[in-house]
mmCIF file of C-alpha atoms in Angstrom:
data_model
loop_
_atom_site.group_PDB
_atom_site.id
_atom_site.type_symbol
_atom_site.label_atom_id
_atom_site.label_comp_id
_atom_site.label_asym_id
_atom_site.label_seq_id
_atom_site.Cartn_x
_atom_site.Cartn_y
_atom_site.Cartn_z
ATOM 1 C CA UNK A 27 93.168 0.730 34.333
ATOM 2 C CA UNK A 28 89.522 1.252 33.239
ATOM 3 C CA UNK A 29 86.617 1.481 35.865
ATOM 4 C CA UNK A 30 84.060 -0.646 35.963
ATOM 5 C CA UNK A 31 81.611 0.661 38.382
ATOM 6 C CA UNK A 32 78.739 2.251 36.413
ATOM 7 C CA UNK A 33 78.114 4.967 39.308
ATOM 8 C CA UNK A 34 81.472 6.248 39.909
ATOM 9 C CA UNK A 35 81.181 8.761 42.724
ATOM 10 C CA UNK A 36 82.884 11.924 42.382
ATOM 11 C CA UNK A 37 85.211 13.661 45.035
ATOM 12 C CA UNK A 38 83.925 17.216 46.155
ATOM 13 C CA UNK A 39 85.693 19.929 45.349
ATOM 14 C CA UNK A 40 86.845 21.874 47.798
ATOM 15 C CA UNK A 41 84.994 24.679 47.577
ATOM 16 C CA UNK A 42 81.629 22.677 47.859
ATOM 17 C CA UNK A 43 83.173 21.691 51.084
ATOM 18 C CA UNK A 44 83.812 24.675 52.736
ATOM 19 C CA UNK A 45 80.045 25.655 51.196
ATOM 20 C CA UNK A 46 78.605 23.023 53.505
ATOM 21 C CA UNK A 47 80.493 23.784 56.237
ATOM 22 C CA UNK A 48 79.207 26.918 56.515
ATOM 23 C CA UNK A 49 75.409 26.071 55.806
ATOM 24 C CA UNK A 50 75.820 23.785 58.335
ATOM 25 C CA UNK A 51 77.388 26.446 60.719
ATOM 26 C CA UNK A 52 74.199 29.069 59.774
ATOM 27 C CA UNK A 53 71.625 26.639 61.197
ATOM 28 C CA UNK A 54 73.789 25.788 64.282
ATOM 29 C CA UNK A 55 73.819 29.460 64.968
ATOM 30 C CA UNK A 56 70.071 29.666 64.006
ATOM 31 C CA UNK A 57 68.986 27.322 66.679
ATOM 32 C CA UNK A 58 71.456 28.832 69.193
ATOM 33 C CA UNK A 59 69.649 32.199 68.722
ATOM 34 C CA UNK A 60 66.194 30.887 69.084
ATOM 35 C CA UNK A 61 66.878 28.986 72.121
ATOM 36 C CA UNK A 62 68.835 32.215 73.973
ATOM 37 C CA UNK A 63 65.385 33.866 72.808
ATOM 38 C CA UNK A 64 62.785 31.642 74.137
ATOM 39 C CA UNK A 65 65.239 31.095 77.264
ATOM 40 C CA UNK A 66 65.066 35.139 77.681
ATOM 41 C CA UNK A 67 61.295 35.374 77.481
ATOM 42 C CA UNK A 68 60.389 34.322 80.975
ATOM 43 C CA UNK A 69 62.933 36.808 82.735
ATOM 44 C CA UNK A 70 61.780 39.770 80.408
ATOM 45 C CA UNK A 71 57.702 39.344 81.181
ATOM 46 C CA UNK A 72 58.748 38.716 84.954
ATOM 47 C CA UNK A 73 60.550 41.745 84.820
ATOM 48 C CA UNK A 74 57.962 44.023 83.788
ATOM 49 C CA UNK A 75 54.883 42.545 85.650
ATOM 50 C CA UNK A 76 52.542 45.743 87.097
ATOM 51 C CA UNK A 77 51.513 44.849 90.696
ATOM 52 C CA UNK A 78 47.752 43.466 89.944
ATOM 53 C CA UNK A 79 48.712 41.529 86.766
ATOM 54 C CA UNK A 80 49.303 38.362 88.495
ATOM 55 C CA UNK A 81 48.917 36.302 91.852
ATOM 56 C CA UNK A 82 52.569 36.938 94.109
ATOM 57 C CA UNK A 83 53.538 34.085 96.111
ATOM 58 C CA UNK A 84 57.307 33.050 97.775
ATOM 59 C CA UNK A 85 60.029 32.401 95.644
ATOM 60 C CA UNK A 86 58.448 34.666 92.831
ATOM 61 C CA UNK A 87 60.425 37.864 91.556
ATOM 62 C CA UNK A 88 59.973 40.790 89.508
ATOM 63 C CA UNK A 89 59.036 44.257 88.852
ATOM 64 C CA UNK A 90 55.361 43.629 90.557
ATOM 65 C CA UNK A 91 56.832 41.942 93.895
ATOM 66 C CA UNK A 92 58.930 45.430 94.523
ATOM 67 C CA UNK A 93 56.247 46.999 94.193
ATOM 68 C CA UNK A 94 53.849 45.244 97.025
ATOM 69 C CA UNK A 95 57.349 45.673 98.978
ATOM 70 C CA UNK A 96 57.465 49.416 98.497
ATOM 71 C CA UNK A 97 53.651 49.358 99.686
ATOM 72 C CA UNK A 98 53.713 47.242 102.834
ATOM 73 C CA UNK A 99 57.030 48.827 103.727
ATOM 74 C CA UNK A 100 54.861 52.587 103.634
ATOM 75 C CA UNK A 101 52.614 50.873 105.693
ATOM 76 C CA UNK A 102 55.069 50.130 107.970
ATOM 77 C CA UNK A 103 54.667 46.281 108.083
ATOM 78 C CA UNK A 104 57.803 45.100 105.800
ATOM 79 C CA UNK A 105 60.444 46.289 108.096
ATOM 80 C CA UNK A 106 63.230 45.192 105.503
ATOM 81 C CA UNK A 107 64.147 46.953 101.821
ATOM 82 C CA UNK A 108 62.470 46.033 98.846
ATOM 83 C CA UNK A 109 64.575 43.060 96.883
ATOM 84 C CA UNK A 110 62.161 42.204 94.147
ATOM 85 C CA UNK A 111 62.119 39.013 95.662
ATOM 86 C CA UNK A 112 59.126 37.361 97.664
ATOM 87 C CA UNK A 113 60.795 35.451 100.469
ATOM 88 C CA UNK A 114 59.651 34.310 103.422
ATOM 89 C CA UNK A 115 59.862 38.314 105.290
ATOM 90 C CA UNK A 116 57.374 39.637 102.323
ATOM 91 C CA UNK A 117 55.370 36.457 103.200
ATOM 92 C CA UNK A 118 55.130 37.072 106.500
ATOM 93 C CA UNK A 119 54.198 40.901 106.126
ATOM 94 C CA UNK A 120 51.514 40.096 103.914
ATOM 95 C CA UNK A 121 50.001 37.699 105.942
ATOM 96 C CA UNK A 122 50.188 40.748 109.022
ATOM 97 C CA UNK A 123 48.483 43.128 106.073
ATOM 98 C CA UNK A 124 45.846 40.212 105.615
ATOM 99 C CA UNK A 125 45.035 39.961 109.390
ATOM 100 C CA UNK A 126 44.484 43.486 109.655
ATOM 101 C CA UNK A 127 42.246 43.818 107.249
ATOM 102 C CA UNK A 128 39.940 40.833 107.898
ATOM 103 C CA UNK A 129 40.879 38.685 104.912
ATOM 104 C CA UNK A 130 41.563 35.382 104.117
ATOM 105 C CA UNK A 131 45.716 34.708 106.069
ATOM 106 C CA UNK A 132 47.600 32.684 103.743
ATOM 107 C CA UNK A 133 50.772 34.690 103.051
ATOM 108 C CA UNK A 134 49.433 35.238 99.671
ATOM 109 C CA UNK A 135 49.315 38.141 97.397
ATOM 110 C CA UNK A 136 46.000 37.342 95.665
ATOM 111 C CA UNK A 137 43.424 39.272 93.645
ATOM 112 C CA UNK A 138 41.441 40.320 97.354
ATOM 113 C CA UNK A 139 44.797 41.143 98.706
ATOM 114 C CA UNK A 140 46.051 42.860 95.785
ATOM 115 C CA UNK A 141 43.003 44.961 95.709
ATOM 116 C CA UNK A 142 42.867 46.209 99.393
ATOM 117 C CA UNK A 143 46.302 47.249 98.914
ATOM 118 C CA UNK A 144 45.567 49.470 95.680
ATOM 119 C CA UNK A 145 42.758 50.862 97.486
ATOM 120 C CA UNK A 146 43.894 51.698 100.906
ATOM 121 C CA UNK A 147 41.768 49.862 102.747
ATOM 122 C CA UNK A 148 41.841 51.119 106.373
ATOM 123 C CA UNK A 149 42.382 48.229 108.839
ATOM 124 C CA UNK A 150 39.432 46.460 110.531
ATOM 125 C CA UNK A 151 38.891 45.465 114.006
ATOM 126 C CA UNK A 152 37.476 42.542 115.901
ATOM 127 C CA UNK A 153 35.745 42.888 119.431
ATOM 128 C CA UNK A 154 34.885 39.734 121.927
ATOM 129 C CA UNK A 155 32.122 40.702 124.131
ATOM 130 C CA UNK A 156 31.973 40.618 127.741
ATOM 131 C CA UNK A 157 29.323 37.926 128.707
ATOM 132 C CA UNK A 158 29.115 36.856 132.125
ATOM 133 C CA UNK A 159 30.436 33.536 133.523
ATOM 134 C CA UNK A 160 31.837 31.273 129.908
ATOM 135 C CA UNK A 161 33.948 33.456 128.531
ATOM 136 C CA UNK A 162 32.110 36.103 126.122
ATOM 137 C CA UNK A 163 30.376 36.069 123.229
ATOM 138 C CA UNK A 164 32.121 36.633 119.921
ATOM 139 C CA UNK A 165 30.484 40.218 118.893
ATOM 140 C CA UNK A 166 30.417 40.701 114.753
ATOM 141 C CA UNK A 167 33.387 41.414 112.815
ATOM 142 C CA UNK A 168 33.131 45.508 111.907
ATOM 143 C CA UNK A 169 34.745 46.372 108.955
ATOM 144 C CA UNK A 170 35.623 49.497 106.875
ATOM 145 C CA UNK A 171 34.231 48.899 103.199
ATOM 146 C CA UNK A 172 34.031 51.085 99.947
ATOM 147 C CA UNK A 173 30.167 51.751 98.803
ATOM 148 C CA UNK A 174 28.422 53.050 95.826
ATOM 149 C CA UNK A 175 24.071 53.201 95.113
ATOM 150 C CA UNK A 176 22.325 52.982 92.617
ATOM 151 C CA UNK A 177 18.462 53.186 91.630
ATOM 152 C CA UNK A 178 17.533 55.272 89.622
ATOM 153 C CA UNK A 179 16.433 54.336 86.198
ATOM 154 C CA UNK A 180 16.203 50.586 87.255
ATOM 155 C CA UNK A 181 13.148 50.964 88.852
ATOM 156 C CA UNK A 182 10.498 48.292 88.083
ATOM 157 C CA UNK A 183 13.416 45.555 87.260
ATOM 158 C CA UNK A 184 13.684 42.118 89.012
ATOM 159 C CA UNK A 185 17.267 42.345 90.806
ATOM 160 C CA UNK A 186 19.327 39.016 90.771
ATOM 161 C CA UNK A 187 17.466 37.638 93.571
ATOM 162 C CA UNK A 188 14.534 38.351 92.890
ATOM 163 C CA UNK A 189 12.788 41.634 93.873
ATOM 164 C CA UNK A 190 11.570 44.511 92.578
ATOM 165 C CA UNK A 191 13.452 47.379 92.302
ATOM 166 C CA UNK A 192 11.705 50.587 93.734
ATOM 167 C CA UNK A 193 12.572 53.559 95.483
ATOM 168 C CA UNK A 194 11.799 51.955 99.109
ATOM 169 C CA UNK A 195 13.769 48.972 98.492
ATOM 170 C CA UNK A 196 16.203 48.241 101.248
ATOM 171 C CA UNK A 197 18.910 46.424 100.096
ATOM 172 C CA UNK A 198 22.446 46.526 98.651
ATOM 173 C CA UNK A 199 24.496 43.957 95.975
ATOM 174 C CA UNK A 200 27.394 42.109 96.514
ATOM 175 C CA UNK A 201 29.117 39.791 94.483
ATOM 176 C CA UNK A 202 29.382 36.311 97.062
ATOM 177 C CA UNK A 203 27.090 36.685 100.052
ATOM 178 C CA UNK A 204 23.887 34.680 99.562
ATOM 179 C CA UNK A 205 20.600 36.564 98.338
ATOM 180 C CA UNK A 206 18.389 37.591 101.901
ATOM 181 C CA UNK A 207 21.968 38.015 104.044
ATOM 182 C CA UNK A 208 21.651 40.973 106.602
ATOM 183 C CA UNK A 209 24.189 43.308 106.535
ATOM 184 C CA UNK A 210 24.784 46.767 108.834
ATOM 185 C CA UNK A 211 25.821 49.707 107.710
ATOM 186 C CA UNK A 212 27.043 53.011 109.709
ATOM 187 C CA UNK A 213 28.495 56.308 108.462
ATOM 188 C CA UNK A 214 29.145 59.114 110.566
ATOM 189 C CA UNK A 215 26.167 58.508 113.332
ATOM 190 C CA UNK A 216 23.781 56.930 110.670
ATOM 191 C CA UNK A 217 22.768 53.882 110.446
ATOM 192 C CA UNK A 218 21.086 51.238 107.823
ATOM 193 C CA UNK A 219 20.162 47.519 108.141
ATOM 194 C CA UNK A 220 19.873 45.887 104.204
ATOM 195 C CA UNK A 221 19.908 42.773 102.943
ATOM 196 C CA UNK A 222 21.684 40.976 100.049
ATOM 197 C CA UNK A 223 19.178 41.843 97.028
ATOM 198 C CA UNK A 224 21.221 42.148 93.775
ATOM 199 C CA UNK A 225 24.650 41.080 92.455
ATOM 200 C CA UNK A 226 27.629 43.388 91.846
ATOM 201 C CA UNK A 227 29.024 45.912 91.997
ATOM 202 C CA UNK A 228 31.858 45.519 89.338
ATOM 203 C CA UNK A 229 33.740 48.671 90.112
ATOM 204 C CA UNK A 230 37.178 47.918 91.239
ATOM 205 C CA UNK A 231 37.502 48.484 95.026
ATOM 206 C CA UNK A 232 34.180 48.741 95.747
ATOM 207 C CA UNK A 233 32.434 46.262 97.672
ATOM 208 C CA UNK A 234 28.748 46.668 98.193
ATOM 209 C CA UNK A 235 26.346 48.800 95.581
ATOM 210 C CA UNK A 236 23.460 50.058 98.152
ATOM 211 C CA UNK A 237 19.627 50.594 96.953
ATOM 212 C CA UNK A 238 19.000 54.617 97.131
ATOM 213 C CA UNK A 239 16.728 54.314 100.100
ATOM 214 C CA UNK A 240 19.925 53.256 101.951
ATOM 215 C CA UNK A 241 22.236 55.825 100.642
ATOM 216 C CA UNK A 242 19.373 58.005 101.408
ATOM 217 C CA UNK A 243 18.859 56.831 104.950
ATOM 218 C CA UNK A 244 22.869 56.983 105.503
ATOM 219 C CA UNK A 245 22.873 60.330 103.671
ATOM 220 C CA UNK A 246 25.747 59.095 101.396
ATOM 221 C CA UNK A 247 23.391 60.609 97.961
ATOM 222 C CA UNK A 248 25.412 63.090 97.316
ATOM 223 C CA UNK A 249 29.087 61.648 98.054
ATOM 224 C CA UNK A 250 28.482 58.525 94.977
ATOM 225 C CA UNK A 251 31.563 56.738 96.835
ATOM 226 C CA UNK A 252 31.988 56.038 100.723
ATOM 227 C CA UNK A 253 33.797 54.210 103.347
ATOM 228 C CA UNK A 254 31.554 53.164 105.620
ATOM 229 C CA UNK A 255 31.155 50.419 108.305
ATOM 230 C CA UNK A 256 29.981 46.944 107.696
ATOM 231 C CA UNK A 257 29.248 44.435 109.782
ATOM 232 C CA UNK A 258 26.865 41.233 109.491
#
């Protein structure tokens, strides 16, 4: 019997069925892949975090967070073996690492806290005084801080607050405390009284850049680096 439709559709072979089939398998497996791959991504980077390349807070894991467990536990504040896992025992040891060395107690492993741990910073202290009658008098917070100077060959330059550098000057940078802040310094019987001139210093771990009249006066010249006390 003749047909009369004039578009007469065509069965597929059965090769050019089994030739779809299997395109349509190659992109199924295609997006499998990329979504294993994209899924794998975060576990990989976590994995190889360096302690210092990112903030370390409870339930993180990784590479990084055994790594501030092998340091508080050499300190002798994590009590417990490193897991690679912040829980609430690493939280609680850093906030005992942050008390100790006067900063800011939130249980966080933060860019402060992250670098007073890579620099050994020695643990500070706290004294109340012993006034008569109310109580005491809260005496200032004494501190052990990493110093550098500088001077020489930025003499005659306006510093960030305003003065002129010179050889007399009396002051020392820091990168927060307001310009004209008085700060003590001591090392080893000497002592220096400066206030906040300049901004900086940049070097990692160190936190105030003295004038060279106050190196000079703490005789810290010809060291470059110190620990010394701080107080304000």
């Amino acid at each position: 019997m003749p047909n009369d439709d004039p578009n007469p559709r065509i069965p597929a072979s059965r090769p050019d069925r089994i030739a779809g089939w299997a395109a349509a398998l190659g992109i199924l497996l295609v997006l499998v892949c990329v979504a294993s791959a994209g899924a794998s991504v975060g576990p990989t980077a976590t994995a190889t975090a360096r302690l210092g390349d990112r903030t370390l807070k409870q339930p993180m894991r990784g590479h990084d967070v055994r790594q501030l467990q092998n340091r508080l536990r050499r300190l002798g504040i994590l009590k417990v073996p490193a897991t690679g896992r912040f829980l609430s025992l690493t939280r609680s040891a850093v906030r005992k690492y942050q008390r100790t060395r006067c900063l800011a107690v939130d249980g966080v492993a933060g860019p402060s806290t992250l670098r007073a741990i890579s620099s050994n910073r020695r643990a500070c202290s706290s004294r109340r005084g012993a006034g008569g009658g109310g109580g005491g008098s809260r005496s200032p917070v004494r501190f052990s801080r990493t110093v550098t100077w500088y001077g020489p060959g930025w003499y005659g330059r306006r510093t960030a607050c305003g003065q002129k550098l010179t050889s007399r000057l009396m002051g020392t940078a820091h990168k927060t405390l307001p310009c004209g802040t008085v700060v003590h310094f001591r090392y080893k019987g000497r002592r220096a009284t400066a206030r906040v001139v300049d901004r900086g210093p940049y070097a990692r771990g160190v936190e105030y850049d003295l004038t060279w009249a106050v190196a000079r006066k703490l005789g810290v010249i010809s060291i470059g680096r110190a620990e010394v006390r701080a107080s304000r």
